[in-house]
Amino acid sequence: MSPIIETQKLTHIYSKGTPFEHLALDGVDFSVDPGEFVAVIGQTGSGKSTLIQHLNGLLQPDSGKVLFNGQDIWSSKAFNNSIRFKVGLVFQYPEYQLFEETVFKDISFGPRNMGLSPSEIEERVYEAAGFVGLTEDQLAKSPFDLSGGGKRRAAIAGVIAMRPEVLILDEPTAGLDPMGSRNLMENIRAYHRENNAAVILVTHNMEEAARQANRLTVLSGGKIVMDGTPEKVFDNMEALEKMRLDTPEITQVFSCLRRMGFDVPQSVYTVEQAKSVLLDGKWGLGNA
């Protein structure tokens, strides 16, 4: 299977040629296949946000390439402009991007710019609203009258309404309560599942990364230092800790159990997996 989005030797330098010059990305090779769900993790300053802003053409590489379905996104102005609709990027705190009179108009902004007919725009607005859990009554309101979580949903719906083949989310659950976070990620999962879209999730939340993604990519110092399944990545606890990244708390609990002499699996990184282990009597945890 060929990647839907790919970078080749991607390098980006901020404030080039000044005393503040900073190498943000250093020859990064990164790819995502159609339908894949990838979490990008790393400390602040690791290069996560710089990477994702290259994927839909907001930033241009100093060297290297960004390919969409094998074509350089900077190969022509027309193709570069079209990438905004194919690769949807939801910034952290996207509610600050809301600006229209009604939620309906805000969600329809992208489809309108795609030149779609009024009926197609309406269909996409209602479809996107359904994915994120907005009601018809909320669509008629000002986006500024919604709750914090409602604003977040409206902003994400505005990107989903363009039906991007790649959906990128930068800390989408930041500032939300646990229930709001869980519901929002379920909505994003529904879009991923029903459209076979590739999803790239940028997050500091290790539990969220482990629960949602099929693959984790770890950045540090502008380079990819780990890439693989959650099981493979979280098996390197010491290396993650050196980068000031925590493994999920439940993984740390099971690591402690192993040190206490319980022959439990090493690769437990979600609460659901822990529950399954605890209910399985063969691990001898009944009297722990």
PDB file of N, CA and C in Angstrom, residues 16-17 26 35 47 98 109 117 153 161 169 177 184 187 264 267 277 284:
ATOM      1  N   LYS A  16      15.930  31.670   9.704  1.00  0.00           N
ATOM      2  CA  LYS A  16      17.167  31.287   9.022  1.00  0.00           C
ATOM      3  C   LYS A  16      18.043  32.511   8.762  1.00  0.00           C
ATOM      4  N   GLY A  17      19.324  32.373   9.039  1.00  0.00           N
ATOM      5  CA  GLY A  17      20.270  33.438   8.781  1.00  0.00           C
ATOM      6  C   GLY A  17      20.311  34.534   9.825  1.00  0.00           C
ATOM      7  N   ASP A  26      14.640  18.026  11.105  1.00  0.00           N
ATOM      8  CA  ASP A  26      15.961  17.666  10.609  1.00  0.00           C
ATOM      9  C   ASP A  26      15.891  16.373   9.791  1.00  0.00           C
ATOM     10  N   GLY A  35      -6.376   5.293   5.677  1.00  0.00           N
ATOM     11  CA  GLY A  35      -7.125   4.627   6.742  1.00  0.00           C
ATOM     12  C   GLY A  35      -6.358   4.394   8.018  1.00  0.00           C
ATOM     13  N   GLY A  47       9.035  19.392  17.523  1.00  0.00           N
ATOM     14  CA  GLY A  47       8.807  19.506  16.083  1.00  0.00           C
ATOM     15  C   GLY A  47       7.447  19.046  15.617  1.00  0.00           C
ATOM     16  N   LEU A  98     -13.533  30.362  15.062  1.00  0.00           N
ATOM     17  CA  LEU A  98     -14.936  30.592  14.715  1.00  0.00           C
ATOM     18  C   LEU A  98     -15.174  32.085  14.477  1.00  0.00           C
ATOM     19  N   PHE A 109     -18.276  27.114   5.667  1.00  0.00           N
ATOM     20  CA  PHE A 109     -17.252  27.985   5.071  1.00  0.00           C
ATOM     21  C   PHE A 109     -16.332  27.204   4.127  1.00  0.00           C
ATOM     22  N   SER A 117     -22.347  23.078  -4.663  1.00  0.00           N
ATOM     23  CA  SER A 117     -23.701  23.616  -4.803  1.00  0.00           C
ATOM     24  C   SER A 117     -24.332  23.791  -3.430  1.00  0.00           C
ATOM     25  N   ARG A 153     -16.491  21.363  18.987  1.00  0.00           N
ATOM     26  CA  ARG A 153     -17.159  20.479  18.025  1.00  0.00           C
ATOM     27  C   ARG A 153     -17.478  21.218  16.728  1.00  0.00           C
ATOM     28  N   ALA A 161     -16.393  18.847   7.330  1.00  0.00           N
ATOM     29  CA  ALA A 161     -17.347  19.114   6.241  1.00  0.00           C
ATOM     30  C   ALA A 161     -16.674  19.121   4.875  1.00  0.00           C
ATOM     31  N   LEU A 169      -5.287  16.471  13.804  1.00  0.00           N
ATOM     32  CA  LEU A 169      -5.824  17.154  14.979  1.00  0.00           C
ATOM     33  C   LEU A 169      -4.703  17.416  15.970  1.00  0.00           C
ATOM     34  N   ASP A 177     -13.201  18.278  29.767  1.00  0.00           N
ATOM     35  CA  ASP A 177     -13.292  17.343  30.879  1.00  0.00           C
ATOM     36  C   ASP A 177     -13.240  15.912  30.335  1.00  0.00           C
ATOM     37  N   LEU A 184     -15.679  13.313  22.273  1.00  0.00           N
ATOM     38  CA  LEU A 184     -15.096  13.907  21.076  1.00  0.00           C
ATOM     39  C   LEU A 184     -14.246  12.899  20.322  1.00  0.00           C
ATOM     40  N   ASN A 187     -16.352  10.604  18.374  1.00  0.00           N
ATOM     41  CA  ASN A 187     -16.819  11.241  17.140  1.00  0.00           C
ATOM     42  C   ASN A 187     -15.756  11.180  16.050  1.00  0.00           C
ATOM     43  N   VAL A 264       2.828 -10.785  35.057  1.00  0.00           N
ATOM     44  CA  VAL A 264       1.783 -10.159  34.242  1.00  0.00           C
ATOM     45  C   VAL A 264       2.373  -9.715  32.909  1.00  0.00           C
ATOM     46  N   SER A 267       3.156  -5.535  28.182  1.00  0.00           N
ATOM     47  CA  SER A 267       2.598  -4.525  27.283  1.00  0.00           C
ATOM     48  C   SER A 267       1.115  -4.289  27.562  1.00  0.00           C
ATOM     49  N   VAL A 277      -6.851  -8.410  31.843  1.00  0.00           N
ATOM     50  CA  VAL A 277      -5.842  -9.153  32.595  1.00  0.00           C
ATOM     51  C   VAL A 277      -6.327  -9.478  33.993  1.00  0.00           C
ATOM     52  N   GLY A 284      -2.709 -14.617  38.596  1.00  0.00           N
ATOM     53  CA  GLY A 284      -2.490 -14.664  40.037  1.00  0.00           C
ATOM     54  C   GLY A 284      -2.649 -13.335  40.741  1.00  0.00           C
TER      55      GLY A 284
END
